[in-house]
CSV table of C-alpha atoms in Angstrom, one decimal:
chain,number,residue,atom,x,y,z
Z,1,MET,CA,57.1,21.7,-36.6
Z,2,GLY,CA,55.9,22.8,-40.1
Z,3,GLN,CA,54.9,19.2,-41.0
Z,4,GLY,CA,52.9,18.9,-37.7
Z,5,LEU,CA,50.9,22.0,-38.5
Z,6,TRP,CA,50.3,20.8,-42.0
Z,7,ARG,CA,48.9,17.5,-40.7
Z,8,ILE,CA,46.5,19.3,-38.3
Z,9,ALA,CA,45.2,21.5,-41.1
Z,10,ARG,CA,44.9,18.6,-43.4
Z,11,ASN,CA,42.9,16.5,-40.9
Z,12,GLN,CA,40.5,19.4,-40.4
Z,13,GLN,CA,40.0,19.7,-44.1
Z,14,LEU,CA,39.3,15.9,-44.4
Z,15,GLN,CA,36.8,16.0,-41.6
Z,16,GLN,CA,34.9,18.9,-43.3
Z,17,GLN,CA,34.8,16.9,-46.6
Z,18,GLY,CA,33.4,13.8,-44.9
Z,19,TYR,CA,36.4,11.7,-44.0
Z,20,SER,CA,36.7,9.9,-40.7
Z,21,GLY,CA,39.5,8.2,-38.9
Z,22,GLN,CA,38.3,4.8,-40.0
Z,23,GLY,CA,37.5,5.5,-43.5
Z,24,TYR,CA,35.8,7.7,-46.0
Z,25,LEU,CA,32.1,8.9,-46.1
Z,26,THR,CA,30.7,11.0,-48.8
Z,27,ARG,CA,28.9,14.1,-47.8
Z,28,GLU,CA,25.7,12.7,-49.3
Z,29,HIS,CA,26.0,9.6,-47.3
Z,30,GLY,CA,26.7,11.6,-44.2
Z,31,ARG,CA,23.5,13.7,-44.8
Z,32,ARG,CA,21.5,10.4,-45.1
Z,33,ILE,CA,22.8,9.2,-41.8
Z,34,SER,CA,22.0,12.5,-40.1
Z,35,THR,CA,18.5,12.5,-41.6
Z,36,ASN,CA,17.9,8.9,-40.5
Z,37,ASN,CA,19.0,9.7,-37.0
Z,38,VAL,CA,16.6,12.6,-36.7
Z,39,SER,CA,13.8,10.4,-38.2
Z,40,ASN,CA,14.5,7.6,-35.7
Z,41,ALA,CA,14.6,10.1,-32.8
Z,42,SER,CA,11.2,11.5,-33.8
Z,43,HIS,CA,9.9,7.9,-34.2
Z,44,ARG,CA,11.1,7.0,-30.8
Z,45,LYS,CA,9.6,10.1,-29.2
Z,46,GLN,CA,6.2,9.3,-30.8
Z,47,ALA,CA,6.4,5.7,-29.7
Z,48,GLN,CA,7.2,6.7,-26.1
Z,49,GLY,CA,4.5,9.4,-25.8
Z,50,GLY,CA,1.7,7.7,-27.8
Z,51,ILE,CA,-0.2,9.8,-30.3
Z,52,ASP,CA,1.4,13.2,-30.9
Z,53,ILE,CA,-1.4,15.6,-29.9
Z,54,TYR,CA,0.3,18.5,-31.7
Z,55,HIS,CA,0.1,16.8,-35.0
Z,56,LEU,CA,-3.4,15.6,-34.3
Z,57,LEU,CA,-4.5,19.2,-33.7
Z,58,LYS,CA,-2.5,20.5,-36.7
Z,59,THR,CA,-4.2,18.2,-39.1
Z,60,ARG,CA,-7.6,19.5,-38.1
Z,61,LYS,CA,-6.7,23.1,-39.0
Z,62,SER,CA,-7.3,24.3,-42.5
Z,63,LYS,CA,-4.5,25.8,-44.5
Z,64,GLU,CA,-5.9,29.3,-44.0
Z,65,GLN,CA,-5.7,29.1,-40.2
Z,66,GLU,CA,-2.4,29.8,-38.6
Z,67,GLY,CA,-1.3,29.6,-34.9
Z,68,PHE,CA,-4.8,29.4,-33.3
Z,69,ILE,CA,-6.6,26.2,-32.4
Z,70,ASN,CA,-10.4,26.3,-32.8
Z,71,LEU,CA,-11.8,24.0,-30.1
Z,72,GLU,CA,-15.0,23.6,-32.1
Z,73,MET,CA,-13.0,21.7,-34.7
Z,74,LEU,CA,-11.9,19.1,-32.1
Z,75,PRO,CA,-13.8,16.1,-30.8
Z,76,PRO,CA,-16.2,17.3,-28.0
Z,77,GLU,CA,-14.6,15.1,-25.4
Z,78,LEU,CA,-11.1,16.7,-26.1
Z,79,SER,CA,-12.6,20.2,-26.0
Z,80,PHE,CA,-14.3,19.7,-22.7
Z,81,THR,CA,-11.1,18.1,-21.2
Z,82,ILE,CA,-9.1,21.2,-22.2
Z,83,LEU,CA,-11.7,23.6,-20.8
Z,84,SER,CA,-12.0,21.7,-17.6
Z,85,TYR,CA,-8.5,22.9,-16.6
Z,86,LEU,CA,-9.6,26.5,-16.6
Z,87,ASN,CA,-10.7,28.5,-13.6
Z,88,ALA,CA,-13.9,30.4,-13.5
Z,89,THR,CA,-12.4,33.7,-14.8
Z,90,ASP,CA,-10.7,32.0,-17.8
Z,91,LEU,CA,-13.8,30.0,-18.5
Z,92,CYS,CA,-15.9,33.2,-18.7
Z,93,LEU,CA,-13.3,34.6,-21.2
Z,94,ALA,CA,-13.4,31.4,-23.2
Z,95,SER,CA,-17.2,31.6,-23.4
Z,96,CYS,CA,-16.7,34.8,-25.5
Z,97,VAL,CA,-15.2,32.7,-28.2
Z,98,TRP,CA,-16.7,29.3,-27.7
Z,99,GLN,CA,-20.0,30.1,-26.1
Z,100,ASP,CA,-21.7,26.7,-26.5
Z,101,LEU,CA,-18.6,24.8,-25.2
Z,102,ALA,CA,-17.6,27.1,-22.3
Z,103,ASN,CA,-21.2,27.5,-21.0
Z,104,ASP,CA,-21.6,23.7,-20.7
Z,105,GLU,CA,-23.3,22.8,-17.4
Z,106,LEU,CA,-21.0,20.0,-16.6
Z,107,LEU,CA,-18.0,22.3,-16.6
Z,108,TRP,CA,-19.6,24.7,-14.2
Z,109,GLN,CA,-20.9,21.9,-12.0
Z,110,GLY,CA,-17.3,20.6,-11.7
Z,111,LEU,CA,-16.1,24.1,-10.7
Z,112,CYS,CA,-18.8,24.5,-8.1
Z,113,LYS,CA,-18.3,21.1,-6.4
Z,114,SER,CA,-14.5,21.3,-6.5
Z,115,THR,CA,-14.6,24.6,-4.6
Z,116,TRP,CA,-17.7,24.1,-2.4
Z,117,GLY,CA,-17.9,20.4,-1.8
Z,118,HIS,CA,-21.3,20.4,-0.1
Z,119,CYS,CA,-24.4,22.6,-0.7
Z,120,SER,CA,-28.0,21.7,0.2
Z,121,ILE,CA,-29.0,22.6,-3.3
Z,122,TYR,CA,-26.9,19.8,-4.8
Z,123,ASN,CA,-29.3,17.2,-3.4
Z,124,LYS,CA,-32.5,19.0,-4.5
Z,125,ASN,CA,-34.4,19.1,-7.7
Z,126,PRO,CA,-33.1,22.2,-9.5
Z,127,PRO,CA,-35.7,25.0,-9.9
Z,128,LEU,CA,-36.8,26.3,-13.2
Z,129,GLY,CA,-34.0,28.3,-15.0
Z,130,PHE,CA,-31.3,26.9,-12.7
Z,131,SER,CA,-27.7,26.9,-14.0
Z,132,PHE,CA,-24.5,26.0,-12.4
Z,133,ARG,CA,-22.8,29.0,-13.8
Z,134,LYS,CA,-25.2,31.3,-12.0
Z,135,LEU,CA,-24.8,29.1,-8.9
Z,136,TYR,CA,-21.0,29.6,-9.1
Z,137,MET,CA,-21.4,33.3,-9.1
Z,138,GLN,CA,-23.8,33.2,-6.1
Z,139,LEU,CA,-21.5,30.9,-4.1
Z,140,ASP,CA,-18.5,33.2,-4.9
Z,141,GLU,CA,-20.6,36.2,-3.8
Z,142,GLY,CA,-21.7,34.5,-0.6
Z,143,SER,CA,-18.2,33.5,0.3
Z,144,LEU,CA,-17.0,37.1,-0.1
Z,145,THR,CA,-19.9,38.2,2.1
Z,146,PHE,CA,-19.1,35.6,4.7
Z,147,ASN,CA,-15.4,36.7,4.8
Z,148,ALA,CA,-16.7,40.2,5.6
Z,149,ASN,CA,-19.5,39.2,7.9
Z,150,PRO,CA,-20.2,35.5,8.7
Z,151,ASP,CA,-23.8,35.9,9.7
Z,152,GLU,CA,-24.7,37.9,6.6
Z,153,GLY,CA,-22.9,35.3,4.4
Z,154,VAL,CA,-24.9,32.4,5.9
Z,155,ASN,CA,-28.1,34.4,5.5
Z,156,TYR,CA,-27.2,35.1,1.9
Z,157,PHE,CA,-26.7,31.4,1.2
Z,158,MET,CA,-30.1,30.6,2.8
Z,159,SER,CA,-31.9,33.4,0.9
Z,160,LYS,CA,-30.7,31.9,-2.4
Z,161,GLY,CA,-31.8,28.4,-1.4
Z,162,ILE,CA,-28.1,27.2,-1.5
Z,163,LEU,CA,-28.1,26.1,2.2
Z,164,ASP,CA,-30.9,24.9,4.5
Z,165,ASP,CA,-31.3,26.5,7.9
Z,166,SER,CA,-29.8,23.6,9.7
Z,167,PRO,CA,-26.7,23.4,11.9
Z,168,LYS,CA,-25.7,20.1,10.2
Z,169,GLU,CA,-26.0,21.5,6.7
Z,170,ILE,CA,-24.0,24.6,7.7
Z,171,ALA,CA,-21.4,22.4,9.3
Z,172,LYS,CA,-21.1,20.2,6.1
Z,173,PHE,CA,-20.7,23.3,4.0
Z,174,ILE,CA,-17.9,24.7,6.2
Z,175,PHE,CA,-16.2,21.3,6.3
Z,176,CYS,CA,-16.1,21.0,2.5
Z,177,THR,CA,-15.2,24.6,1.8
Z,178,ARG,CA,-11.7,26.1,1.7
Z,179,THR,CA,-12.4,29.7,0.6
Z,180,LEU,CA,-13.7,30.9,4.0
Z,181,ASN,CA,-11.6,33.2,6.0
Z,182,TRP,CA,-10.4,31.2,9.1
Z,183,LYS,CA,-10.4,34.2,11.4
Z,184,LYS,CA,-14.1,35.0,10.6
Z,185,LEU,CA,-14.9,31.3,10.7
Z,186,ARG,CA,-13.4,31.0,14.2
Z,187,ILE,CA,-15.6,33.9,15.4
Z,188,TYR,CA,-18.7,32.3,13.8
Z,189,LEU,CA,-18.1,28.9,15.4
Z,190,ASP,CA,-17.4,30.5,18.8
Z,191,GLU,CA,-20.9,32.0,18.6
Z,192,ARG,CA,-22.6,29.0,17.0
Z,193,ARG,CA,-21.7,26.1,19.2
Z,194,ASP,CA,-24.5,24.0,17.7
Z,195,VAL,CA,-22.7,24.2,14.3
Z,196,LEU,CA,-19.4,23.5,16.0
Z,197,ASP,CA,-20.8,20.3,17.5
Z,198,ASP,CA,-21.8,19.0,14.1
Z,199,LEU,CA,-18.6,20.1,12.6
Z,200,VAL,CA,-16.6,18.1,15.1
Z,201,THR,CA,-18.6,14.9,14.4
Z,202,LEU,CA,-17.7,15.1,10.7
Z,203,HIS,CA,-14.0,14.3,11.5
Z,204,ASN,CA,-12.9,10.7,11.4
Z,205,PHE,CA,-9.8,10.1,13.6
Z,206,ARG,CA,-9.8,6.4,13.4
Z,207,ASN,CA,-6.3,4.8,13.5
Z,208,GLN,CA,-4.6,8.2,13.6
Z,209,PHE,CA,-1.7,9.0,15.9
Z,210,LEU,CA,-2.9,11.6,18.5
Z,211,PRO,CA,-0.7,14.5,17.4
Z,212,ASN,CA,-1.5,14.0,13.7
Z,213,ALA,CA,-5.2,13.9,14.5
Z,214,LEU,CA,-4.9,17.1,16.5
Z,215,ARG,CA,-3.2,18.8,13.5
Z,216,GLU,CA,-6.0,17.7,11.2
Z,217,PHE,CA,-8.6,19.0,13.6
Z,218,PHE,CA,-6.9,22.4,13.9
Z,219,ARG,CA,-6.6,22.7,10.1
Z,220,HIS,CA,-10.4,22.7,9.8
Z,221,ILE,CA,-11.2,24.5,13.1
Z,222,HIS,CA,-8.4,26.9,13.8
Z,223,ALA,CA,-7.3,27.3,17.4
Z,224,PRO,CA,-7.5,30.8,19.1
Z,225,GLU,CA,-4.4,32.8,19.5
Z,226,GLU,CA,-4.6,32.8,23.3
Z,227,ARG,CA,-5.7,30.4,25.9
Z,228,GLY,CA,-9.3,30.6,27.2
Z,229,GLU,CA,-12.7,29.0,27.3
Z,230,TYR,CA,-13.0,28.5,23.6
Z,231,LEU,CA,-9.7,26.6,23.4
Z,232,GLU,CA,-10.7,24.4,26.3
Z,233,THR,CA,-14.0,23.8,24.5
Z,234,LEU,CA,-12.2,22.7,21.3
Z,235,ILE,CA,-9.9,20.4,23.1
Z,236,THR,CA,-12.7,18.8,25.1
Z,237,LYS,CA,-14.8,18.2,22.0
Z,238,PHE,CA,-11.7,16.8,20.2
Z,239,SER,CA,-10.9,14.5,23.1
Z,240,HIS,CA,-14.4,12.9,23.1
Z,241,ARG,CA,-14.4,12.6,19.3
Z,242,PHE,CA,-11.0,11.0,19.3
Z,243,CYS,CA,-12.0,8.4,21.9
Z,244,ALA,CA,-15.2,7.7,20.0
Z,245,CYS,CA,-13.3,7.0,16.8
Z,246,ASN,CA,-10.7,4.7,18.5
Z,247,PRO,CA,-12.5,2.7,21.2
Z,248,ASP,CA,-10.2,-0.3,20.9
Z,249,LEU,CA,-7.1,1.8,21.2
Z,250,MET,CA,-8.5,3.6,24.3
Z,251,ARG,CA,-9.1,0.3,26.0
Z,252,GLU,CA,-5.6,-1.0,25.1
Z,253,LEU,CA,-3.8,2.1,26.4
Z,254,GLY,CA,-6.2,2.7,29.3
Z,255,LEU,CA,-7.1,6.2,28.2
Z,256,SER,CA,-10.2,8.2,28.9
Z,257,PRO,CA,-11.4,11.5,27.3
Z,258,ASP,CA,-10.0,13.3,30.4
Z,259,ALA,CA,-6.6,11.7,29.8
Z,260,VAL,CA,-6.6,12.6,26.1
Z,261,TYR,CA,-7.5,16.2,27.1
Z,262,VAL,CA,-4.4,16.3,29.3
Z,263,LEU,CA,-2.2,14.9,26.5
Z,264,CYS,CA,-3.6,17.5,24.0
Z,265,TYR,CA,-2.9,20.4,26.3
Z,266,SER,CA,0.6,19.0,26.9
Z,267,LEU,CA,1.2,18.7,23.2
Z,268,ILE,CA,0.2,22.3,22.6
Z,269,LEU,CA,2.5,23.6,25.4
Z,270,LEU,CA,5.3,21.4,24.0
Z,271,SER,CA,4.7,22.7,20.5
Z,272,ILE,CA,5.1,26.3,21.7
Z,273,ASP,CA,8.2,25.4,23.8
Z,274,LEU,CA,10.0,23.7,20.9
Z,275,THR,CA,9.0,26.1,18.1
Z,276,SER,CA,9.1,29.5,19.8
Z,277,PRO,CA,12.3,31.5,19.2
Z,278,HIS,CA,11.8,33.2,22.5
Z,279,VAL,CA,12.2,30.0,24.5
Z,280,LYS,CA,15.9,29.5,24.9
Z,281,ASN,CA,16.0,26.4,27.2
Z,282,LYS,CA,13.9,23.9,25.3
Z,283,MET,CA,12.0,21.1,27.2
Z,284,SER,CA,13.8,17.8,27.0
Z,285,LYS,CA,12.2,14.5,26.3
Z,286,ARG,CA,12.8,13.4,29.9
Z,287,GLU,CA,11.1,16.5,31.3
Z,288,PHE,CA,8.1,16.1,29.0
Z,289,ILE,CA,7.6,12.5,30.1
Z,290,ARG,CA,7.9,13.4,33.8
Z,291,ASN,CA,5.5,16.4,33.6
Z,292,THR,CA,2.9,14.5,31.5
Z,293,ARG,CA,2.9,11.4,33.7
Z,294,ARG,CA,2.3,13.6,36.8
Z,295,ALA,CA,-0.9,14.8,35.3
Z,296,ALA,CA,-2.0,11.4,33.8
Z,297,GLN,CA,-0.3,8.6,35.7
Z,298,ASN,CA,-1.9,5.7,33.8
Z,299,ILE,CA,-0.1,6.6,30.5
Z,300,SER,CA,2.9,4.5,29.5
Z,301,GLU,CA,6.3,6.2,29.3
Z,302,ASP,CA,6.9,4.8,25.8
Z,303,PHE,CA,3.7,6.3,24.5
Z,304,VAL,CA,4.5,9.8,25.9
Z,305,GLY,CA,8.0,9.5,24.4
Z,306,HIS,CA,6.5,8.9,21.0
Z,307,LEU,CA,4.4,12.0,21.4
Z,308,TYR,CA,7.5,14.1,22.1
Z,309,ASP,CA,9.3,12.6,19.1
Z,310,ASN,CA,6.4,13.5,16.8
Z,311,ILE,CA,6.4,17.2,17.9
Z,312,TYR,CA,10.2,17.4,17.7
Z,313,LEU,CA,10.3,16.0,14.1
Z,314,ILE,CA,7.1,17.3,12.5
Z,315,GLY,CA,6.4,20.6,14.4
Z,316,HIS,CA,3.5,22.5,16.0
Z,317,VAL,CA,0.1,20.8,16.3
Z,318,ALA,CA,-1.8,24.0,15.9
Z,319,ALA,CA,0.3,26.0,13.4
């Protein structure tokens, strides 16, 4: 028992002094191996990741600077790339330090077009004193105004020369903008059916499965919360547009805009039935096929079955 404890203590002592089970390594030699391993790991990391950006930035800082990177000391391309990741608020703050860099027109042009994809002013010769930074502030102000009162928001854009007084231009602006309140937008489109017509024609449903196309449509033009004339108008316009985008498919399946209208209404009702927690007895696939074919007899049973499977697996078409 005592000899066993002595061997354990001795082995621990040998390991601390640099011994191994296979031989003897001096502490100095062990330190060299450890250093080489760290160096090799660092080398592999640099080889895998390319140029080490941290060391590139560090070499450009003078010895007096500590912990703060001056973008003006970097190549302009790298500085603009870094600033391009900022939003408008952070870019304004950055302009307090790097005024020439953060006020660059290309940066603000990118912010404008990434948020508001289409404006009439983009395709015009800019007026004297024009700047994309000022345009961004106007677009932001106009969007906030639209979300409070759509008519006043559109009038604001027109008064600043940002939008032309044309249903097609307004429709393109709405189609390419995601900052507008969808409830206010729904009210505006219900009142401006001319803008709604042009907005529908901007959608391309070619080679899309009917439920997926309907989902995309309702992502841009939100469905009303209750049934009524406006919902019927939306489904009618969608049906005609879907048929216009897929003429070959319509001929192959023998579908007309009226048949697509019936299918869309059936899909909306099925979506409510399958997703509502208040409906206890869910509609079966057999029931959906039977009810749909009663309304549109020329539709194949397999096609209607695929429609049911899509709603069952993916979910509501107008969520």
